[in-house]
Short mmCIF file of C-alpha atoms in Angstrom, two decimals:
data_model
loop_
_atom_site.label_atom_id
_atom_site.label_comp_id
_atom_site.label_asym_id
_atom_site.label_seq_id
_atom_site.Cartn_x
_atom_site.Cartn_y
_atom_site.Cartn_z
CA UNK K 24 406.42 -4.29 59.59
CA UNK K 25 405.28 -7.31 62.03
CA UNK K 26 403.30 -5.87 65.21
CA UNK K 27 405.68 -5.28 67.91
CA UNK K 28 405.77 -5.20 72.03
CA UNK K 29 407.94 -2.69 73.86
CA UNK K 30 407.97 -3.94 77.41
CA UNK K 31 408.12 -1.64 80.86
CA UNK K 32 408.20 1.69 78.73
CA UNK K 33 405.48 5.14 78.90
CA UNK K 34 405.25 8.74 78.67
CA UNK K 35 405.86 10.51 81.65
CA UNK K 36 404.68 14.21 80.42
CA UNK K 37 403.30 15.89 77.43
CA UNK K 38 403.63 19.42 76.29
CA UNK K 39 402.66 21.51 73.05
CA UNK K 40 403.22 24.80 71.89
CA UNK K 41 401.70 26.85 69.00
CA UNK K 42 402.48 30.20 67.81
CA UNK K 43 400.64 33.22 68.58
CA UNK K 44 399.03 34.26 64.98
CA UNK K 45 395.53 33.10 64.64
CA UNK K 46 394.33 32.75 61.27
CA UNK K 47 390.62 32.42 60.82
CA UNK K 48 389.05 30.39 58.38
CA UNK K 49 386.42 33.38 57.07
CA UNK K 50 389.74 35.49 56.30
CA UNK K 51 391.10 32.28 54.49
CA UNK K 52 387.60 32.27 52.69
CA UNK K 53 387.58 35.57 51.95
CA UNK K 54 391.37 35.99 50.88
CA UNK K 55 390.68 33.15 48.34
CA UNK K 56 387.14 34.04 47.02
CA UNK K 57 385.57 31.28 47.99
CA UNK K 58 381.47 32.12 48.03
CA UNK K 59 379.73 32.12 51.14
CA UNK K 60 377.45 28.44 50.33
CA UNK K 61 381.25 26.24 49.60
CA UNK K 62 382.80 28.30 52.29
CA UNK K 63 380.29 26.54 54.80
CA UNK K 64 380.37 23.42 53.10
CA UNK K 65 384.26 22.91 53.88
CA UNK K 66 384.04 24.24 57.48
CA UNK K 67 381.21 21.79 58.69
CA UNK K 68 382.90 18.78 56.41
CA UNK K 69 386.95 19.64 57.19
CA UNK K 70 385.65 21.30 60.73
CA UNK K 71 387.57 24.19 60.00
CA UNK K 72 387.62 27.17 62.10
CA UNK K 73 390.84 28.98 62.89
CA UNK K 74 394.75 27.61 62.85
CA UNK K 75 397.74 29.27 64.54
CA UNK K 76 400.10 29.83 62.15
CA UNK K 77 404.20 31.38 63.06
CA UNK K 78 405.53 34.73 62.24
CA UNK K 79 408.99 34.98 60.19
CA UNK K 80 411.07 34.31 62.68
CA UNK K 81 409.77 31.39 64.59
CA UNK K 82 410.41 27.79 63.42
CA UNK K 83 409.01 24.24 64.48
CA UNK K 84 412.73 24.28 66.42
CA UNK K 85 411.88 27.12 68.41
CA UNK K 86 408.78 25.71 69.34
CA UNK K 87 410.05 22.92 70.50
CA UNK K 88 412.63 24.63 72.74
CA UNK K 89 409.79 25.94 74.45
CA UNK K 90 407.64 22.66 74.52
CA UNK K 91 410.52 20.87 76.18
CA UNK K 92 411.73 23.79 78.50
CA UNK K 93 408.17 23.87 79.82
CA UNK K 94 407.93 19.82 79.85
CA UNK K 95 411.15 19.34 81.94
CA UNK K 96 410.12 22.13 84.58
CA UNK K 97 406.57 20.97 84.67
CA UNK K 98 407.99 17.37 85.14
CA UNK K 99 410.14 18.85 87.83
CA UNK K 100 413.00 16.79 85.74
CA UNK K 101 416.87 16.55 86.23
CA UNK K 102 418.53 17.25 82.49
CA UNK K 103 421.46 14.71 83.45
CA UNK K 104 418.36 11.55 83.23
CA UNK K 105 417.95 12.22 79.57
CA UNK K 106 420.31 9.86 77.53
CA UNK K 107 418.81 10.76 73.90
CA UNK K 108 417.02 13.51 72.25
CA UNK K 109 414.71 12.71 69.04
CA UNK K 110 413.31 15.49 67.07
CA UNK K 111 410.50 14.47 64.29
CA UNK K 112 410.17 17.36 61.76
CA UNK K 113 409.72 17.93 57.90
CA UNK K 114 410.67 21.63 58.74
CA UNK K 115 414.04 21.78 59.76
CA UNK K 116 415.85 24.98 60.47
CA UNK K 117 419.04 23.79 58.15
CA UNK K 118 419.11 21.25 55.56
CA UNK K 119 422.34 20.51 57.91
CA UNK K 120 422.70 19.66 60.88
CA UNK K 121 419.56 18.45 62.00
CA UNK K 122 417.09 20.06 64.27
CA UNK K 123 418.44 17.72 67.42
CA UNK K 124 421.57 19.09 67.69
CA UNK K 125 420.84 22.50 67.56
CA UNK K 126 418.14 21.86 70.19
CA UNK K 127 420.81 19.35 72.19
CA UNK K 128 423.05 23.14 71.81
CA UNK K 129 419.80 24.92 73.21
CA UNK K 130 419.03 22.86 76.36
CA UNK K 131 422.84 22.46 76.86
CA UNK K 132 422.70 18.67 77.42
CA UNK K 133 425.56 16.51 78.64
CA UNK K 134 427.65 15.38 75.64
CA UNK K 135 426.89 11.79 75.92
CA UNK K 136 423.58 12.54 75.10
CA UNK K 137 423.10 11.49 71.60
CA UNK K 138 420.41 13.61 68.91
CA UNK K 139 418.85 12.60 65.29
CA UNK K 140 416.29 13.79 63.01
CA UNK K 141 413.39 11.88 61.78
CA UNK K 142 411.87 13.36 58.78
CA UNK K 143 408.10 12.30 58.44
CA UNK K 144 404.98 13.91 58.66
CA UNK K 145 401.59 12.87 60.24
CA UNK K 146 402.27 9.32 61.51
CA UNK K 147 405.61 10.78 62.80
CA UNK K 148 405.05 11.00 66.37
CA UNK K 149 404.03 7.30 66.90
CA UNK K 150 406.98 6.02 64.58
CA UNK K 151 409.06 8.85 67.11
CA UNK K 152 407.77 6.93 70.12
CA UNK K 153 408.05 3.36 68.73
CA UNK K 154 412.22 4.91 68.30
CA UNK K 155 412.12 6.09 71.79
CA UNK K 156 410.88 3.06 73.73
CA UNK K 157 412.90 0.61 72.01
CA UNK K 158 416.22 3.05 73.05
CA UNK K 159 415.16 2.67 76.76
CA UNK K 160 416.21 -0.50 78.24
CA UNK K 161 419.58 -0.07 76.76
CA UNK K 162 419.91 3.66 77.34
CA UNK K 163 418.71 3.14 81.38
CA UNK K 164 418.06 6.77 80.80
CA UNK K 165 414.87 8.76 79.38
CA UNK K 166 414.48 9.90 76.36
CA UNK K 167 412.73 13.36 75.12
CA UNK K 168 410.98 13.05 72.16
CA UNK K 169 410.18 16.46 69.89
CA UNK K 170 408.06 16.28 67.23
CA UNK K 171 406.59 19.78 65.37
CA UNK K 172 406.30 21.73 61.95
CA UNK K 173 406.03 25.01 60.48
CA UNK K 174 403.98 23.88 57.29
CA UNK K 175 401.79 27.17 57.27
CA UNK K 176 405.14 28.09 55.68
CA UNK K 177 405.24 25.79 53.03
CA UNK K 178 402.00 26.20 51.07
CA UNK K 179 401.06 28.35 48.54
CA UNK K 180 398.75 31.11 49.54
CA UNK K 181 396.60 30.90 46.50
CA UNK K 182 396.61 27.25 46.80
CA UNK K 183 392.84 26.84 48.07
CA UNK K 184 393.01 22.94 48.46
CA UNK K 185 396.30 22.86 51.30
CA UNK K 186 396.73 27.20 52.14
CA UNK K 187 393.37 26.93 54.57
CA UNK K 188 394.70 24.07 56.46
CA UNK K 189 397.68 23.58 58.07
CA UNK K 190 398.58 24.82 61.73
CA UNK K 191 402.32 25.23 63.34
CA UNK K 192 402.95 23.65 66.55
CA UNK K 193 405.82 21.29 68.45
CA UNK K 194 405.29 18.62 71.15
CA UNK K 195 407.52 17.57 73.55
CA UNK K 196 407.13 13.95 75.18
CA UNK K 197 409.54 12.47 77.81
CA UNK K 198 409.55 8.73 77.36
CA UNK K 199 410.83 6.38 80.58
CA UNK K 200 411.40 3.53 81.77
CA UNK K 201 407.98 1.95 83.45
CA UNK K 202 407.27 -1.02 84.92
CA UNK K 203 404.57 -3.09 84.05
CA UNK K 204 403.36 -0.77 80.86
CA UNK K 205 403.55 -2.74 77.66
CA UNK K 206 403.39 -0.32 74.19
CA UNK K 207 401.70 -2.56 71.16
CA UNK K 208 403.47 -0.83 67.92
CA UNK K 209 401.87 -1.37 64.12
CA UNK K 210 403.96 0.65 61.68
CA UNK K 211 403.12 0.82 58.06
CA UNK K 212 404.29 2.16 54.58
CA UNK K 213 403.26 2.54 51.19
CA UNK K 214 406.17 4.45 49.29
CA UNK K 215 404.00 4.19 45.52
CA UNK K 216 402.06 6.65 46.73
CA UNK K 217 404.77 9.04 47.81
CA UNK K 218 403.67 11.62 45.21
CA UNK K 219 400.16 12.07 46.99
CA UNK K 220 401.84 14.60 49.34
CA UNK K 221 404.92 16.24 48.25
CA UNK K 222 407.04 19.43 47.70
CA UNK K 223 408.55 18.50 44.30
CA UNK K 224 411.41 21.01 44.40
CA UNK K 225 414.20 22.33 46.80
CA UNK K 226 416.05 18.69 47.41
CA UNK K 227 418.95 16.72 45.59
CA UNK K 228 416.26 15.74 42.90
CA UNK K 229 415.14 19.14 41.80
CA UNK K 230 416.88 22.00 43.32
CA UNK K 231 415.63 25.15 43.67
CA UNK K 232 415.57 27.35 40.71
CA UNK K 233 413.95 30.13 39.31
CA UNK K 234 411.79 28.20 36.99
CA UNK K 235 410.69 25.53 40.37
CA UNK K 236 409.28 29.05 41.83
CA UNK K 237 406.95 30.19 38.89
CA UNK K 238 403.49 29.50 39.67
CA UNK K 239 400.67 27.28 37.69
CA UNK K 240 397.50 26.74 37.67
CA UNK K 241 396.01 23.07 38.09
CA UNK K 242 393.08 21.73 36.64
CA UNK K 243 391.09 22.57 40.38
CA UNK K 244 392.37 26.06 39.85
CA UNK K 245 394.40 25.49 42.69
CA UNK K 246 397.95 27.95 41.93
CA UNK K 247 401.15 26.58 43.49
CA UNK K 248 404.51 26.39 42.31
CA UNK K 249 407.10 23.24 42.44
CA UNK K 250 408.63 24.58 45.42
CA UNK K 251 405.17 24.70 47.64
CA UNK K 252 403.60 21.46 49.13
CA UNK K 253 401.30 19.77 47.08
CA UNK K 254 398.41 17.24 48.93
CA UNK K 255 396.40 15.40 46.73
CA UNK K 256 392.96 15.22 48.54
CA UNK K 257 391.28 13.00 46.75
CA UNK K 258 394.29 10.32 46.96
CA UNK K 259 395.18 10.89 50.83
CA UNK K 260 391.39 10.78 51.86
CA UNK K 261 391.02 7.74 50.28
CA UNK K 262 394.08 6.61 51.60
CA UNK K 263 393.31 7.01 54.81
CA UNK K 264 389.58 5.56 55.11
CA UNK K 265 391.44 2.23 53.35
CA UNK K 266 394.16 1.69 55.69
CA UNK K 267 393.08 3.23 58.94
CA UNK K 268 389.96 0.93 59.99
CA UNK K 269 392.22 -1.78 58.77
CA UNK K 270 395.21 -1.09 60.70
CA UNK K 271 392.91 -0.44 64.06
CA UNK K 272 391.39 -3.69 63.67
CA UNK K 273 394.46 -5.61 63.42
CA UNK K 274 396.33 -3.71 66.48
CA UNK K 275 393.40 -4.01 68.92
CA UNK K 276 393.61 -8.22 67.66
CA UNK K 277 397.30 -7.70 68.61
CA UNK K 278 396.92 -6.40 71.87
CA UNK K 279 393.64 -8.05 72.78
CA UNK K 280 391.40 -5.22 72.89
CA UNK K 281 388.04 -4.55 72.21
CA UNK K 282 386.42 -1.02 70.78
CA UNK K 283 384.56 -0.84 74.52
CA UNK K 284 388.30 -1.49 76.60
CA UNK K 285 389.70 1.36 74.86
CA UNK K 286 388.91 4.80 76.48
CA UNK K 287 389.99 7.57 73.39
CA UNK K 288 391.41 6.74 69.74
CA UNK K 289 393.41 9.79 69.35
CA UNK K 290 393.96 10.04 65.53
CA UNK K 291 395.95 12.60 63.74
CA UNK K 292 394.00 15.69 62.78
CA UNK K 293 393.57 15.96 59.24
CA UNK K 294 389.83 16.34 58.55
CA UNK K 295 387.18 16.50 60.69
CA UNK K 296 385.13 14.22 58.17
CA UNK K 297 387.90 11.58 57.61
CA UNK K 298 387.82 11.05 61.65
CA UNK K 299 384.24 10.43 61.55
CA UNK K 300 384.44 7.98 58.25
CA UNK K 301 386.97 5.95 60.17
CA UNK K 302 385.03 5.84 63.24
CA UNK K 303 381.89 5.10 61.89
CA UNK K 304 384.01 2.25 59.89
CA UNK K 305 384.72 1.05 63.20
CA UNK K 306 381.54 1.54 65.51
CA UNK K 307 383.85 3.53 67.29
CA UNK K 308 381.45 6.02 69.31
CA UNK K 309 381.74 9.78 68.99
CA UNK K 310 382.88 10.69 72.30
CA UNK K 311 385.92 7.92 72.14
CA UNK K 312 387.70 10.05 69.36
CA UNK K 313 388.63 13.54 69.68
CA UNK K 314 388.32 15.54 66.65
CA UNK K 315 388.78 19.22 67.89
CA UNK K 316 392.14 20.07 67.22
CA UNK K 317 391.21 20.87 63.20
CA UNK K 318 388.77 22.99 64.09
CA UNK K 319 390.47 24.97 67.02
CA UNK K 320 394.40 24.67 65.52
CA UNK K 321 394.69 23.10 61.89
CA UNK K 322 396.41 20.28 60.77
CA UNK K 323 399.63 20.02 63.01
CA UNK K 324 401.49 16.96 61.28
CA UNK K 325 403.18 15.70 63.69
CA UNK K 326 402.08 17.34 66.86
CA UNK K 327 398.36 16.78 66.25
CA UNK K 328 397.97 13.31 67.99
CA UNK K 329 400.22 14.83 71.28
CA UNK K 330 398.06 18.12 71.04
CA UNK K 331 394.96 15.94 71.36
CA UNK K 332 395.89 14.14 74.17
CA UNK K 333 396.90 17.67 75.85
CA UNK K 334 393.60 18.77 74.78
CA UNK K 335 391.18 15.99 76.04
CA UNK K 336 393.44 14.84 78.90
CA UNK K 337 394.44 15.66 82.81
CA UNK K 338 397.26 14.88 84.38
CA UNK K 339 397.11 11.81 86.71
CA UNK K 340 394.08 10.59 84.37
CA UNK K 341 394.78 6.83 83.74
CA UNK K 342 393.56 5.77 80.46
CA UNK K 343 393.73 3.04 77.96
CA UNK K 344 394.55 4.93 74.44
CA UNK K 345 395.07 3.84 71.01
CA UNK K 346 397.14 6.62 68.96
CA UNK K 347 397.70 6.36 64.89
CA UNK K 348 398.72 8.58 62.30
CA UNK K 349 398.33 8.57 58.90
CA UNK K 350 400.06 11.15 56.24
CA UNK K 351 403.15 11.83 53.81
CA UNK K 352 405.01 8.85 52.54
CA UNK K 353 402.49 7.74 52.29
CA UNK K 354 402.85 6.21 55.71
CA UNK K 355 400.95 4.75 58.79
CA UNK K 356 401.61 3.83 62.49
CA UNK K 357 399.59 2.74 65.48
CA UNK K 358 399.96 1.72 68.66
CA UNK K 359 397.98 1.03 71.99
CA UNK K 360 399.57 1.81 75.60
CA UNK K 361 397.94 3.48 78.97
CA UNK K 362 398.50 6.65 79.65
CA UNK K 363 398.93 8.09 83.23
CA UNK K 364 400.62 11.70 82.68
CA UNK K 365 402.46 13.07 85.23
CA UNK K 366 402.37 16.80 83.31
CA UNK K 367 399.32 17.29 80.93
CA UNK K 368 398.64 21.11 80.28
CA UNK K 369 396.58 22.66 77.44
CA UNK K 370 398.67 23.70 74.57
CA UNK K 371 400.59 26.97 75.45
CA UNK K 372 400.22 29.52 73.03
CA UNK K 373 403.74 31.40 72.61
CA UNK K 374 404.60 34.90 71.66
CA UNK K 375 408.76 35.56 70.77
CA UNK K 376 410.38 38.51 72.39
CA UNK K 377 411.54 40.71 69.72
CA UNK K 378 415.47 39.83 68.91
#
């Protein structure tokens, strides 16, 4: 896709939720017998430490319900100004109807207000946000952007190359109408490479079956079936040190910006040691990209580039950002903007009241 300008458009607020389960990475060690010497290895290089991960009962929709509850109070904002809802998630409650509408249901919006799905992965919340800021000047209303997974329920627990990674969490951004603040979109796809991350089984292709939940053994001695998510490393690392520094470079020539104008590169969290390839790529310095949220969360998919910001960022704190993800698909998207947050919080760590 051609680089593209969304004029007189920003986030107003950003909030993210996690579950309450911490899962640390020694247990994870321990549970799959890896030996002391690798187990270090992989923590220092990944920058694993713990992940929350969600009980039985709580999905990336019920996250969001509380991410957006606890953006629109903090925002001290009227439901009736929101004209769309867009939730981003690879984790749906239903295979139908989407997330959106059940959540429209949830925060009882006005009828006109319309609600979609978008199913992608890591570079889903900046393709979410390019879909949001184009809908505002013809909306003239705001739109609330969800993005979130529950992927800690999609692995294999004997799978030692994905089961020690992935956190649950959901975002929720409120995207308006602002004047004089330009967003600078890149979005990107490579579909031949689709089978780099996947879940073979459960869709139209391959339903579930009995035989798609019998579990092998790969040649890594990783054990997974063909209805658990499957993440070639190897493939998606390399991946993402090719196209990354590449896709940077050519949205900071878009938008005229140097390395030095740009305050934080907020990347999606995959791997502590991918971050610091790009950067170093890039003669990006340390400080200028946030790497954290691995360690302290997991990979989030989708909500690890919002969870950054919420991480590294105050409220009222006017800075010039750059935010890409990179994942499933396989896929890419980047974009520059300024951020100046009316509601910032840490990530809110949520416990469900017994039904």
């Amino acid at each position: 896709m051609a680089e593209v300008i969304v004029n007189n458009v920003g986030i107003d607020g950003i909030v993210t939720v996690v579950p309450e389960n911490i899962n640390h990475f020694t247990d994870d060690a321990e549970r799959l017998e890896i030996n002391e010497n690798q187990a270090h290895r992989i923590k220092n290089s990944v920058g694993l430490s713990q992940r929350y991960t969600s009980p039985k009962n709580v999905t990336a929709l019920d996250l969001g319900e509380i991410a957006c509850k606890e953006l629109l109070k903090g925002l001290n904002q009227n439901y009736q100004d929101i004209g769309f809802l867009i939730f981003v998630t690879q984790t749906p409650d239903h295979r139908q109807p989407c997330n959106a509408a059940i959540l429209h249901g949830r925060l009882n919006l006005d009828n006109s207000v319309g609600a979609f799905d978008i199913n992608l992965g890591c570079s889903g919340y900046v393709y979410g946000l390019y879909v949001a800021s184009s809908m505002i000047s013809s909306l003239g209303k705001k739109v609330l952007l969800v993005v979130g997974d529950t992927l800690s329920k999609e692995v294999n627990l004997l799978d030692r190359s994905s089961s020690i990674l992935f956190g649950d969490a959901a975002s929720a951004s409120l995207i308006s109408n602002q004047a004089s603040n330009n967003m600078y979109f890149d979005l990107a796809s490579d579909g031949s490479g689709y089978e780099s991350i996947i879940i073979p089984a459960g869709g139209a292709r391959q339903p579930h079956t009995n035989q798609t939940a019998i579990n092998m053994e790969d040649e890594e001695g990783n054990i997974r079936s063909l209805d658990d998510l499957k993440m070639v490393g190897g493939e998606v690392f390399n991946f993402a040190v090719r196209t990354e520094p590449n896709a940077i470079k050519k949205l900071m020539n878009f938008c005229g910006k140097s390395v030095e104008e740009i305050d934080y590169f907020f990347f999606h969290q995959a791997n502590k040691y991918i971050l610091q390839t790009i950067a170093k790529r890039l003669k990006i310095p340390h400080l200028k990209v946030p790497d954290s949220i691995i360690s302290d969360y997991g990979n989030q998919s989708s909500a690890s580039i919002p969870c950054a910001i919420n991480v590294t960022m105050a409220a009222k704190e006017k800075k010039k950002v750059i935010l890409s993800g990179f994942g499933v698909g396989l896929s890419w998207a980047s974009v520059f903007c300024e951020l100046n947050l009316i509601y910032c919080p840490q990530p809110i760590v949520w416990k469900k009241e017994n039904d």
